[in-house]
Short mmCIF file of C-alpha atoms in Angstrom, two decimals:
data_model
loop_
_atom_site.label_atom_id
_atom_site.label_comp_id
_atom_site.label_asym_id
_atom_site.label_seq_id
_atom_site.Cartn_x
_atom_site.Cartn_y
_atom_site.Cartn_z
CA MET A 88 10.94 25.17 -6.92
CA ALA A 89 9.71 23.56 -10.13
CA VAL A 90 11.85 22.85 -13.14
CA GLY A 91 9.36 23.10 -16.00
CA PRO A 92 7.91 20.03 -17.72
CA ALA A 93 9.41 18.82 -20.95
CA LEU A 94 7.89 16.61 -23.62
CA TRP A 95 8.60 12.95 -23.09
CA LEU A 96 10.67 11.86 -26.06
CA GLY A 97 10.05 8.15 -26.18
CA PRO A 98 11.21 4.93 -24.57
CA LEU A 99 14.65 6.19 -23.55
CA LEU A 100 13.57 6.62 -19.94
CA LEU A 101 11.73 3.31 -19.79
CA VAL A 102 14.54 1.51 -18.01
CA SER A 103 14.64 -2.23 -18.46
CA LEU A 104 15.48 -4.18 -15.34
CA SER A 105 15.00 -7.64 -16.75
CA GLY A 106 18.53 -8.16 -18.01
CA LEU A 107 20.11 -7.90 -14.58
CA SER A 108 21.65 -10.94 -12.99
CA ALA A 109 22.12 -9.70 -9.45
CA PRO A 110 21.19 -11.16 -6.06
CA VAL A 111 17.98 -9.21 -5.60
CA SER A 112 14.47 -9.86 -4.40
CA LEU A 113 12.45 -11.96 -6.82
CA LEU A 114 9.18 -10.46 -5.62
CA ARG A 115 10.48 -6.97 -6.44
CA ARG A 116 11.56 -8.15 -9.89
CA LEU A 117 8.12 -9.63 -10.52
CA GLY A 118 6.39 -6.45 -9.39
CA GLU A 119 8.58 -4.25 -11.58
CA HIS A 120 8.10 -6.55 -14.59
CA ILE A 121 4.32 -6.56 -14.21
CA GLN A 122 4.18 -2.79 -13.70
CA ARG A 123 6.29 -2.27 -16.80
CA VAL A 124 4.07 -4.52 -18.92
CA GLN A 125 0.87 -2.87 -17.70
CA GLU A 126 2.13 0.70 -18.01
CA SER A 127 3.73 0.30 -21.43
CA SER A 128 0.78 -1.34 -23.18
CA GLY A 129 -1.30 1.09 -25.18
CA LEU A 130 0.96 4.11 -24.70
CA GLY A 131 1.08 4.86 -28.41
CA LEU A 132 4.87 4.86 -28.59
CA GLY A 133 4.77 4.61 -32.37
CA LEU A 134 3.88 8.31 -32.62
CA GLY A 135 1.83 7.51 -35.71
CA PRO A 136 -1.64 8.79 -36.65
CA GLY A 137 -4.25 8.29 -33.97
CA THR A 138 -1.83 7.73 -31.11
CA VAL A 139 -2.59 9.25 -27.74
CA ALA A 140 -0.88 12.41 -26.55
CA LEU A 141 2.34 11.62 -24.73
CA PRO A 142 2.71 12.59 -21.10
CA LYS A 143 5.18 15.25 -20.09
CA VAL A 144 8.06 14.75 -17.70
CA GLY A 145 9.23 17.41 -15.27
CA TRP A 146 11.57 17.84 -12.32
CA LEU A 147 11.01 19.47 -8.94
CA GLU A 148 13.85 20.84 -6.87
CA GLN A 149 13.24 19.34 -3.45
CA LEU A 150 15.11 19.84 -0.19
CA LEU A 151 17.20 16.84 0.82
CA ASP A 152 16.35 17.54 4.47
CA PRO A 153 12.96 19.27 4.63
CA PHE A 154 13.05 19.15 8.44
CA ASN A 155 16.16 21.30 8.80
CA ALA A 156 15.73 24.90 7.66
CA SER A 157 19.48 25.55 7.70
CA ASP A 158 20.25 22.69 5.30
CA ARG A 159 19.70 23.97 1.75
CA ARG A 160 20.94 20.89 -0.12
CA SER A 161 18.51 19.74 -2.77
CA PHE A 162 17.82 17.05 -5.36
CA LEU A 163 15.65 16.75 -8.45
CA GLN A 164 12.47 14.71 -8.15
CA ARG A 165 10.84 13.41 -11.31
CA TYR A 166 7.15 13.72 -12.06
CA TRP A 167 4.89 12.90 -14.99
CA VAL A 168 1.86 14.88 -16.20
CA ASN A 169 -1.17 13.93 -18.29
CA ASP A 170 -3.28 17.02 -18.93
CA GLN A 171 -5.28 15.76 -21.91
CA HIS A 172 -8.48 15.39 -19.84
CA TRP A 173 -8.05 18.47 -17.67
CA ALA A 174 -11.17 20.51 -18.28
CA ASP A 175 -10.42 23.71 -16.33
CA GLN A 176 -8.29 25.12 -13.53
CA ASP A 177 -11.03 24.37 -10.98
CA GLY A 178 -10.98 20.69 -11.89
CA PRO A 179 -9.60 18.00 -9.58
CA VAL A 180 -5.99 16.87 -9.51
CA PHE A 181 -5.28 13.14 -9.23
CA LEU A 182 -1.85 12.71 -7.65
CA HIS A 183 -0.42 9.22 -8.18
CA LEU A 184 2.33 8.58 -5.63
CA GLY A 185 5.32 6.45 -6.50
CA GLY A 186 6.66 3.79 -4.16
CA GLU A 187 9.84 1.76 -3.87
CA GLY A 188 10.74 1.76 -7.56
CA SER A 189 11.00 3.71 -10.77
CA LEU A 190 7.93 5.52 -12.10
CA GLY A 191 7.39 5.74 -15.85
CA PRO A 192 5.02 7.64 -18.17
CA GLY A 193 2.46 4.85 -17.96
CA SER A 194 1.79 5.92 -14.37
CA VAL A 195 -0.34 8.79 -15.72
CA MET A 196 -1.68 6.98 -18.78
CA ARG A 197 -2.77 3.44 -17.86
CA GLY A 198 -4.92 1.99 -15.09
CA HIS A 199 -6.12 4.18 -12.31
CA PRO A 200 -5.99 7.05 -11.59
CA ALA A 201 -5.56 7.76 -15.34
CA ALA A 202 -8.64 5.74 -16.31
CA LEU A 203 -10.75 7.76 -13.87
CA ALA A 204 -9.59 11.16 -15.15
CA PRO A 205 -11.84 11.61 -18.23
CA ALA A 206 -15.09 11.37 -16.28
CA TRP A 207 -14.11 14.25 -14.01
CA GLY A 208 -11.83 16.30 -16.23
CA ALA A 209 -8.91 15.69 -13.90
CA LEU A 210 -5.27 16.66 -14.21
CA VAL A 211 -3.18 13.53 -13.57
CA ILE A 212 0.28 13.84 -12.03
CA SER A 213 2.58 11.09 -10.75
CA LEU A 214 5.45 11.75 -8.35
CA GLU A 215 8.45 9.45 -8.15
CA HIS A 216 9.61 8.59 -4.62
CA ARG A 217 12.87 10.12 -3.44
CA PHE A 218 15.88 7.78 -3.77
CA TYR A 219 14.18 5.59 -6.40
CA GLY A 220 14.18 5.59 -10.19
CA LEU A 221 15.84 8.75 -11.45
CA SER A 222 15.01 10.77 -8.31
CA ILE A 223 18.19 9.80 -6.48
CA PRO A 224 20.10 12.65 -4.78
CA ALA A 225 23.72 13.18 -5.76
CA GLY A 226 26.26 11.69 -3.39
CA GLY A 227 25.51 7.97 -3.51
CA LEU A 228 23.66 5.69 -1.14
CA ASP A 229 25.85 5.56 1.96
CA MET A 230 24.33 5.67 5.43
CA ALA A 231 24.67 9.45 5.70
CA GLN A 232 22.61 9.85 2.53
CA LEU A 233 20.06 7.19 3.40
CA SER A 234 19.23 9.02 6.63
CA PHE A 235 17.11 11.23 4.34
CA LEU A 236 15.09 8.27 3.07
CA SER A 237 11.87 7.54 4.95
CA SER A 238 8.11 7.70 4.54
CA ARG A 239 8.12 10.98 6.49
CA HIS A 240 10.57 12.52 4.03
CA ALA A 241 8.40 11.22 1.18
CA LEU A 242 5.31 12.86 2.67
CA ALA A 243 7.20 16.15 3.02
CA ASP A 244 7.95 15.85 -0.71
CA VAL A 245 4.24 15.38 -1.40
CA VAL A 246 3.47 18.62 0.45
CA SER A 247 6.09 20.70 -1.35
CA ALA A 248 5.22 19.09 -4.70
CA ARG A 249 1.54 19.89 -4.24
CA MET A 250 2.35 23.56 -3.65
CA ALA A 251 4.94 23.84 -6.43
CA LEU A 252 2.79 22.04 -9.02
CA SER A 253 -0.25 24.15 -8.10
CA ARG A 254 1.75 27.23 -9.02
CA LEU A 255 3.34 25.70 -12.11
CA PHE A 256 0.03 24.57 -13.63
CA ASN A 257 -2.01 27.46 -12.23
CA VAL A 258 -4.34 25.09 -10.39
CA SER A 259 -7.18 26.82 -8.56
CA SER A 260 -6.78 27.00 -4.80
CA SER A 261 -10.22 25.37 -4.51
CA SER A 262 -9.36 22.36 -6.69
CA PRO A 263 -9.44 19.11 -4.72
CA TRP A 264 -6.28 17.02 -4.73
CA ILE A 265 -6.93 13.27 -4.54
CA CYS A 266 -4.01 10.95 -3.74
CA PHE A 267 -3.69 7.49 -5.27
CA GLY A 268 -1.13 4.79 -4.56
CA GLY A 269 -0.63 1.05 -4.48
CA SER A 270 1.24 -1.14 -1.98
CA TYR A 271 3.73 0.99 0.05
CA ALA A 272 2.64 3.99 -2.04
CA GLY A 273 -0.93 3.17 -1.03
CA SER A 274 0.12 3.60 2.59
CA LEU A 275 1.71 6.92 1.63
CA ALA A 276 -1.55 8.02 0.00
CA ALA A 277 -3.50 7.23 3.18
CA TRP A 278 -0.88 8.88 5.39
CA ALA A 279 -0.81 12.01 3.20
CA ARG A 280 -4.50 12.50 3.93
CA LEU A 281 -3.99 11.55 7.60
CA LYS A 282 -1.18 14.06 8.20
CA PHE A 283 -2.14 16.82 5.74
CA PRO A 284 -5.95 16.90 5.42
CA HIS A 285 -5.85 20.62 4.57
CA LEU A 286 -3.82 19.85 1.42
CA ILE A 287 -5.08 16.40 0.36
CA PHE A 288 -8.86 16.28 0.00
CA ALA A 289 -9.14 12.47 -0.13
CA SER A 290 -7.13 9.35 -0.89
CA ILE A 291 -7.61 5.95 -2.48
CA ALA A 292 -5.14 3.51 -0.94
CA SER A 293 -4.82 0.23 -2.84
CA SER A 294 -3.27 -2.85 -1.20
CA ALA A 295 -1.76 -0.57 1.45
CA PRO A 296 0.12 -2.43 4.25
CA VAL A 297 -0.41 0.29 6.85
CA ARG A 298 0.63 -1.96 9.75
CA ALA A 299 4.36 -2.45 10.00
CA VAL A 300 5.37 -5.86 11.30
CA LEU A 301 8.70 -7.48 12.07
CA ASP A 302 7.77 -11.14 11.51
CA PHE A 303 5.39 -11.27 8.55
CA SER A 304 4.43 -14.94 8.90
CA GLU A 305 0.87 -14.01 7.91
CA TYR A 306 2.08 -13.56 4.33
CA ASN A 307 2.57 -17.29 3.90
CA ASP A 308 -0.67 -18.02 5.75
CA VAL A 309 -2.51 -16.24 2.92
CA VAL A 310 -0.33 -17.89 0.27
CA SER A 311 -1.22 -21.29 1.74
CA ARG A 312 -4.95 -20.50 1.76
CA SER A 313 -4.82 -19.14 -1.77
CA LEU A 314 -3.10 -22.27 -3.06
CA GLU A 315 -6.15 -24.17 -1.76
CA SER A 316 -8.70 -21.73 -3.23
CA THR A 317 -10.68 -23.34 -6.03
CA ALA A 318 -11.93 -19.87 -7.08
CA ILE A 319 -8.49 -19.06 -8.52
CA GLY A 320 -7.45 -22.55 -9.60
CA GLY A 321 -5.99 -23.86 -6.35
CA SER A 322 -6.82 -27.04 -4.45
CA LEU A 323 -5.87 -29.03 -1.38
CA GLU A 324 -3.85 -31.24 -3.72
CA CYS A 325 -1.93 -28.22 -5.01
CA ARG A 326 -0.97 -27.09 -1.53
CA ALA A 327 0.14 -30.63 -0.69
CA ALA A 328 2.18 -30.73 -3.91
CA VAL A 329 3.95 -27.50 -2.92
CA SER A 330 4.88 -29.04 0.44
CA ALA A 331 6.13 -32.16 -1.31
CA ALA A 332 8.20 -30.13 -3.77
CA PHE A 333 9.89 -28.15 -1.01
CA ALA A 334 10.53 -31.30 1.01
CA GLU A 335 12.22 -32.79 -2.05
CA VAL A 336 14.34 -29.65 -2.51
CA GLU A 337 15.49 -29.88 1.11
CA ARG A 338 16.21 -33.61 0.74
CA ARG A 339 18.43 -32.92 -2.26
CA LEU A 340 20.17 -30.06 -0.53
CA SER A 341 20.98 -32.34 2.42
CA ALA A 342 22.22 -35.11 0.16
CA GLY A 343 25.15 -33.01 -1.02
CA GLY A 344 27.52 -34.15 -3.73
CA ALA A 345 26.23 -34.87 -7.20
CA VAL A 346 22.57 -34.72 -6.09
CA GLN A 347 23.01 -31.19 -4.75
CA ALA A 348 25.01 -30.16 -7.81
CA ALA A 349 22.20 -31.35 -10.08
CA LEU A 350 19.65 -29.44 -7.98
CA ARG A 351 21.76 -26.29 -8.25
CA ALA A 352 21.71 -26.51 -12.05
CA GLU A 353 18.03 -27.44 -12.27
CA LEU A 354 16.83 -24.59 -10.04
CA ARG A 355 19.16 -21.94 -11.44
CA ALA A 356 21.07 -21.40 -8.18
CA CYS A 357 24.23 -19.43 -8.89
CA GLY A 358 26.92 -19.82 -6.27
CA SER A 359 27.70 -22.50 -3.74
CA LEU A 360 24.99 -24.33 -1.80
CA ASP A 361 27.37 -25.82 0.76
CA ARG A 362 26.46 -23.48 3.62
CA THR A 363 23.08 -23.29 5.33
CA GLU A 364 22.89 -19.55 4.69
CA ASP A 365 23.37 -20.14 0.94
CA GLN A 366 20.69 -22.82 0.95
CA ALA A 367 18.40 -20.36 2.72
CA GLU A 368 18.90 -17.89 -0.15
CA LEU A 369 17.67 -20.50 -2.64
CA LEU A 370 14.75 -21.58 -0.44
CA GLY A 371 13.77 -17.95 0.09
CA ALA A 372 13.80 -17.34 -3.66
CA LEU A 373 11.62 -20.41 -4.24
CA GLN A 374 9.17 -19.17 -1.60
CA ALA A 375 9.08 -15.80 -3.37
CA LEU A 376 8.37 -17.52 -6.68
CA VAL A 377 5.33 -19.29 -5.21
CA GLY A 378 4.31 -16.18 -3.28
CA GLY A 379 4.59 -14.16 -6.48
CA ALA A 380 2.19 -16.48 -8.30
CA VAL A 381 -0.34 -15.75 -5.54
CA GLN A 382 0.45 -12.06 -5.01
CA TYR A 383 0.12 -11.24 -8.72
CA ASP A 384 -2.42 -13.89 -9.65
CA GLY A 385 -4.20 -13.24 -12.93
CA GLN A 386 -2.41 -9.99 -13.76
CA ALA A 387 -1.18 -8.94 -17.19
CA GLY A 388 2.55 -9.60 -17.29
CA ALA A 389 2.56 -12.16 -14.48
CA PRO A 390 4.57 -15.22 -15.60
CA LEU A 391 2.35 -17.68 -13.72
CA SER A 392 -1.12 -17.57 -12.22
CA VAL A 393 -2.10 -19.83 -9.32
CA ARG A 394 -4.05 -22.02 -11.77
CA GLN A 395 -1.02 -22.37 -14.05
CA PHE A 396 1.38 -22.96 -11.16
CA CYS A 397 -0.83 -25.67 -9.65
CA GLY A 398 -1.16 -27.23 -13.09
CA LEU A 399 2.60 -27.53 -13.32
CA LEU A 400 2.98 -29.15 -9.90
CA LEU A 401 0.10 -31.57 -10.35
CA GLY A 402 0.46 -32.38 -14.03
CA GLY A 403 4.18 -32.36 -14.75
CA GLY A 404 5.98 -35.44 -15.95
CA SER A 405 6.95 -37.90 -13.22
CA ASN A 406 9.62 -40.50 -12.90
CA ARG A 407 11.88 -41.80 -10.18
CA SER A 408 14.55 -39.10 -10.60
CA HIS A 409 12.07 -36.24 -11.04
CA PRO A 410 9.01 -36.67 -8.78
CA MET A 411 6.01 -34.79 -10.13
CA PRO A 412 5.79 -31.80 -7.71
CA TYR A 413 9.56 -31.17 -7.81
CA HIS A 414 9.57 -31.38 -11.60
CA GLY A 415 6.67 -28.92 -11.73
CA LEU A 416 8.53 -26.52 -9.42
CA ARG A 417 11.57 -26.79 -11.67
CA ARG A 418 9.41 -25.91 -14.70
CA ALA A 419 7.95 -22.96 -12.79
CA VAL A 420 11.47 -21.66 -12.14
CA GLN A 421 12.30 -21.94 -15.85
CA ILE A 422 9.15 -20.08 -16.87
CA VAL A 423 9.62 -17.23 -14.39
CA MET A 424 13.33 -16.81 -15.13
CA HIS A 425 12.62 -16.74 -18.87
CA SER A 426 9.86 -14.16 -18.38
CA LEU A 427 12.15 -11.92 -16.33
CA GLY A 428 15.12 -12.47 -18.63
CA GLN A 429 17.29 -13.66 -15.72
CA LYS A 430 19.73 -16.53 -15.58
CA CYS A 431 19.88 -17.01 -11.82
CA LEU A 432 17.16 -17.60 -9.26
CA SER A 433 19.50 -17.14 -6.29
CA PHE A 434 23.06 -16.30 -5.31
CA SER A 435 25.22 -17.01 -2.30
CA ARG A 436 24.57 -15.04 0.88
CA GLU A 437 27.99 -13.42 0.52
CA GLU A 438 27.13 -12.14 -2.97
CA THR A 439 23.75 -10.89 -1.79
CA VAL A 440 25.34 -8.90 1.03
CA ALA A 441 28.04 -7.50 -1.28
CA GLN A 442 25.41 -6.33 -3.79
CA LEU A 443 23.33 -4.67 -1.07
CA LYS A 444 26.38 -2.93 0.41
CA ALA A 445 27.19 -1.21 -2.88
CA THR A 446 26.57 2.53 -2.45
CA GLU A 447 26.71 3.57 -6.10
CA PRO A 448 23.20 4.13 -7.46
CA GLN A 449 22.36 1.63 -10.16
CA VAL A 450 21.52 3.33 -13.45
CA SER A 451 18.52 1.02 -13.72
CA GLY A 452 17.03 2.44 -10.54
CA VAL A 453 16.33 -0.98 -9.06
CA GLY A 454 16.37 0.28 -5.48
CA ASP A 455 17.01 -2.91 -3.53
CA ARG A 456 19.48 -1.30 -1.11
CA GLN A 457 17.10 1.57 -0.52
CA TRP A 458 14.09 -0.65 0.14
CA LEU A 459 16.06 -2.90 2.47
CA TYR A 460 17.03 0.24 4.38
CA GLN A 461 13.37 1.24 4.73
CA THR A 462 12.43 -2.23 5.98
CA CYS A 463 15.26 -2.05 8.53
CA THR A 464 14.38 1.47 9.72
CA GLU A 465 10.57 1.59 9.38
CA PHE A 466 8.59 -1.45 8.31
CA GLY A 467 10.10 -4.90 8.84
CA PHE A 468 7.88 -6.98 6.51
CA TYR A 469 10.18 -10.02 6.79
CA VAL A 470 8.32 -13.02 5.40
CA THR A 471 8.85 -16.19 7.44
CA CYS A 472 7.62 -19.77 7.39
CA GLU A 473 8.18 -21.02 10.93
CA ASP A 474 4.58 -22.09 11.55
CA PRO A 475 4.19 -25.89 11.13
CA ARG A 476 1.24 -25.29 8.80
CA CYS A 477 3.39 -23.32 6.37
CA PRO A 478 3.92 -25.36 3.18
CA PHE A 479 7.48 -24.18 2.54
CA SER A 480 10.85 -24.58 4.19
CA GLN A 481 11.45 -22.93 7.56
CA LEU A 482 14.45 -21.23 5.97
CA PRO A 483 15.20 -18.38 5.77
CA ALA A 484 14.27 -17.74 9.41
CA LEU A 485 13.71 -14.32 10.92
CA PRO A 486 17.16 -14.04 12.57
CA SER A 487 18.95 -14.45 9.24
CA GLN A 488 16.77 -11.74 7.67
CA LEU A 489 17.45 -9.39 10.57
CA ASP A 490 21.16 -10.19 10.24
CA LEU A 491 20.98 -8.58 6.81
CA CYS A 492 20.16 -5.23 8.46
CA GLU A 493 23.27 -5.58 10.61
CA GLN A 494 25.55 -6.88 7.86
CA VAL A 495 24.54 -4.19 5.36
CA PHE A 496 23.76 -1.19 7.57
CA GLY A 497 25.09 -2.02 11.04
CA LEU A 498 21.56 -1.93 12.48
CA THR A 499 20.79 -4.33 15.33
CA ALA A 500 17.72 -6.54 15.51
CA SER A 501 16.47 -4.60 18.55
CA SER A 502 16.73 -1.30 16.65
CA VAL A 503 14.70 -2.76 13.78
CA ALA A 504 12.01 -3.96 16.21
CA GLN A 505 11.92 -0.53 17.82
CA ALA A 506 11.63 1.19 14.43
CA VAL A 507 8.64 -0.99 13.48
CA ALA A 508 6.89 -0.08 16.76
CA GLN A 509 7.58 3.62 16.19
CA THR A 510 6.11 3.47 12.69
CA ASN A 511 2.86 1.99 13.99
CA SER A 512 2.76 4.53 16.81
CA TYR A 513 3.26 7.45 14.40
CA TYR A 514 0.73 6.42 11.74
CA GLY A 515 -1.72 4.34 13.77
CA GLY A 516 -1.20 0.93 12.19
CA GLN A 517 -4.48 -0.59 11.01
CA THR A 518 -6.53 2.10 12.77
CA PRO A 519 -5.02 5.29 11.27
CA GLU A 520 -8.14 7.43 11.93
CA ALA A 521 -7.87 9.25 8.64
CA THR A 522 -11.04 10.65 7.08
CA GLN A 523 -12.00 10.47 3.41
CA VAL A 524 -9.76 7.51 2.65
CA LEU A 525 -10.92 4.45 0.75
CA PHE A 526 -8.80 1.37 1.47
CA VAL A 527 -8.99 -1.18 -1.36
CA ASN A 528 -7.67 -4.74 -0.99
CA GLY A 529 -8.03 -8.14 -2.61
CA ASP A 530 -8.40 -11.22 -0.42
CA THR A 531 -5.96 -13.25 -2.56
CA ASP A 532 -3.23 -10.70 -1.90
CA PRO A 533 -1.00 -11.76 1.02
CA TRP A 534 -0.52 -8.09 1.96
CA HIS A 535 -4.20 -7.50 2.71
CA VAL A 536 -3.73 -8.80 6.26
CA LEU A 537 -1.67 -5.66 7.03
CA GLY A 538 -4.25 -3.33 5.54
CA VAL A 539 -7.64 -1.89 6.46
CA THR A 540 -10.26 -4.33 5.20
CA GLN A 541 -13.26 -3.16 7.23
CA ALA A 542 -14.68 0.35 7.45
CA LEU A 543 -13.43 2.27 10.49
CA GLY A 544 -16.27 4.74 10.42
CA SER A 545 -18.43 6.59 7.91
CA LEU A 546 -15.48 8.60 6.58
CA GLU A 547 -12.86 5.83 6.50
CA SER A 548 -14.25 3.16 4.20
CA ALA A 549 -12.85 -0.16 3.01
CA LEU A 550 -13.38 -2.43 0.05
CA LEU A 551 -12.25 -6.08 0.02
CA ILE A 552 -12.50 -7.56 -3.48
CA PRO A 553 -12.96 -11.35 -3.59
CA SER A 554 -10.26 -13.31 -5.43
CA ALA A 555 -8.34 -10.14 -6.33
CA SER A 556 -4.55 -9.96 -6.14
CA HIS A 557 -2.10 -7.18 -5.21
CA CYS A 558 -3.13 -3.73 -6.55
CA LEU A 559 -5.31 -5.41 -9.18
CA ASP A 560 -7.89 -2.61 -8.95
CA MET A 561 -5.25 -0.18 -10.26
CA ALA A 562 -4.39 -2.27 -13.33
CA PRO A 563 -5.79 -1.43 -16.78
CA GLU A 564 -9.17 -3.01 -17.43
CA ARG A 565 -9.23 -6.29 -19.37
CA PRO A 566 -12.07 -8.35 -20.90
CA SER A 567 -11.09 -11.21 -18.59
CA ASP A 568 -11.67 -9.14 -15.41
CA SER A 569 -13.93 -10.93 -12.94
CA PRO A 570 -17.39 -9.59 -12.04
CA SER A 571 -16.18 -8.89 -8.48
CA LEU A 572 -13.28 -6.81 -9.81
CA ARG A 573 -15.58 -4.86 -12.11
CA LEU A 574 -17.94 -4.26 -9.19
CA GLY A 575 -15.00 -3.15 -7.04
CA ARG A 576 -13.90 -0.61 -9.62
CA GLN A 577 -17.48 0.70 -9.80
CA SER A 578 -17.42 1.17 -6.02
CA ILE A 579 -14.16 3.13 -6.29
CA SER A 580 -15.68 5.33 -8.97
CA GLN A 581 -18.81 5.91 -6.87
CA GLN A 582 -16.72 6.87 -3.83
CA LEU A 583 -14.75 9.29 -5.97
CA GLN A 584 -17.99 10.78 -7.27
CA THR A 585 -19.22 11.33 -3.70
CA TRP A 586 -16.00 13.08 -2.69
CA LEU A 587 -15.90 15.30 -5.78
CA ARG A 588 -19.52 16.28 -5.23
CA LEU A 589 -18.56 17.33 -1.70
CA ALA A 590 -15.66 19.32 -3.11
CA LYS A 591 -17.90 21.04 -5.65
CA GLU A 592 -20.40 21.96 -2.94
CA SER A 593 -17.53 23.39 -0.92
CA GLN A 594 -16.40 25.43 -3.94
CA VAL A 595 -19.93 26.81 -4.39
CA ARG A 596 -20.22 27.71 -0.70
CA GLY A 597 -16.86 29.45 -0.99
CA GLY A 598 -18.19 31.60 -3.78
CA VAL A 599 -16.04 30.02 -6.44
#
């Protein structure tokens, strides 16, 4: 059932997350900040002469448990619509799937798929993921409720949304629906085509980590290589400086007393650093800060690029009390915290667990409890640094990350490992055997190692963009975009053209 679309009335629903000071994942904060910057730019919020038409917001009534016909409980799922380029009812529909966060009006206005819509007269719709943003079912986030949160539930929502929105907007039955998504939502886009090829004509899956993995040590392998990459401003010296900075952090943590107290203030660690588990929280946050510079390298809204980060570690002031790499890392923390509007880089383990155990939905729609639940019950994705070649600290180790699943949800490490194996068995991992899917990745992005980077046949193609970061192909175009990124976007457009030509030929054969 569709609850009709209403005109979006301005920035009231653009929820700001940057003022929070809670023990949450730094990488998620960075991703949300960058998405917000990219989606909000150029939206014409002034409503003055010459501004673009505003997207519409609507709500779909979705079943809480679509796999149980006797359970009629429902929730409202938010969607956004941009129909300003929609030429006719036979035209294509570009469905932008939301992932593990809030979805705003920019999702149908900026970057792709919105940028691709004018050329094909497409209707652009984005669908917020259940349990994230404002699409959270009533009743809180306890374990009973979270049992209805999974990728399979999300795909069931895609199916019912496709049918409801077709009726609501009077879309022709022959119109091709093309799914788009980035990161986890990119996996959903690929899986929507894999599981429902009669409803989804094709999919473009950007930076999609389709292989679930418990121990994601490969993440830091890519981070290490990227820090050495001269193409994006890295160097062997930079990677060595990162190792030196982390070694200095660990030395100061071990020293205790006044030295540790000074470190706590300098690196914005809130809470005690006396226990190993608390030190691991800080070291994990520092790893995420460096990983974030790589993962979002060169993107609008990113606080630091690899080139800037390496510049700090290699060119910062140096004296006996503040060795150069450590001082540069300290400056990097200051810059990122200022950009995100946060006071604290890390909290104690006890505070982290308490925050994640809270079952009241946050008004801001941050979604950290929900995403942790999905990693514990489907994906893993726990980034570790236990390989000797890894430039960071070996903390936090995998056992402490798995302990979080048990502390917060009562889920054992063996159950998490089993869930990861089941996910790969159900979807096919890195060989999903879906047709008419284009997998797009950047080789700077640490997540590309879990994606499809080589074609798996004539109908399952792949594009690996040199020196491109996470979901960079989806971002709004900029004059500073590299030639390889421009070429990659051209390839995406050409693939889309091929698919839509196939769809048009099918319409003609069908007598449309």
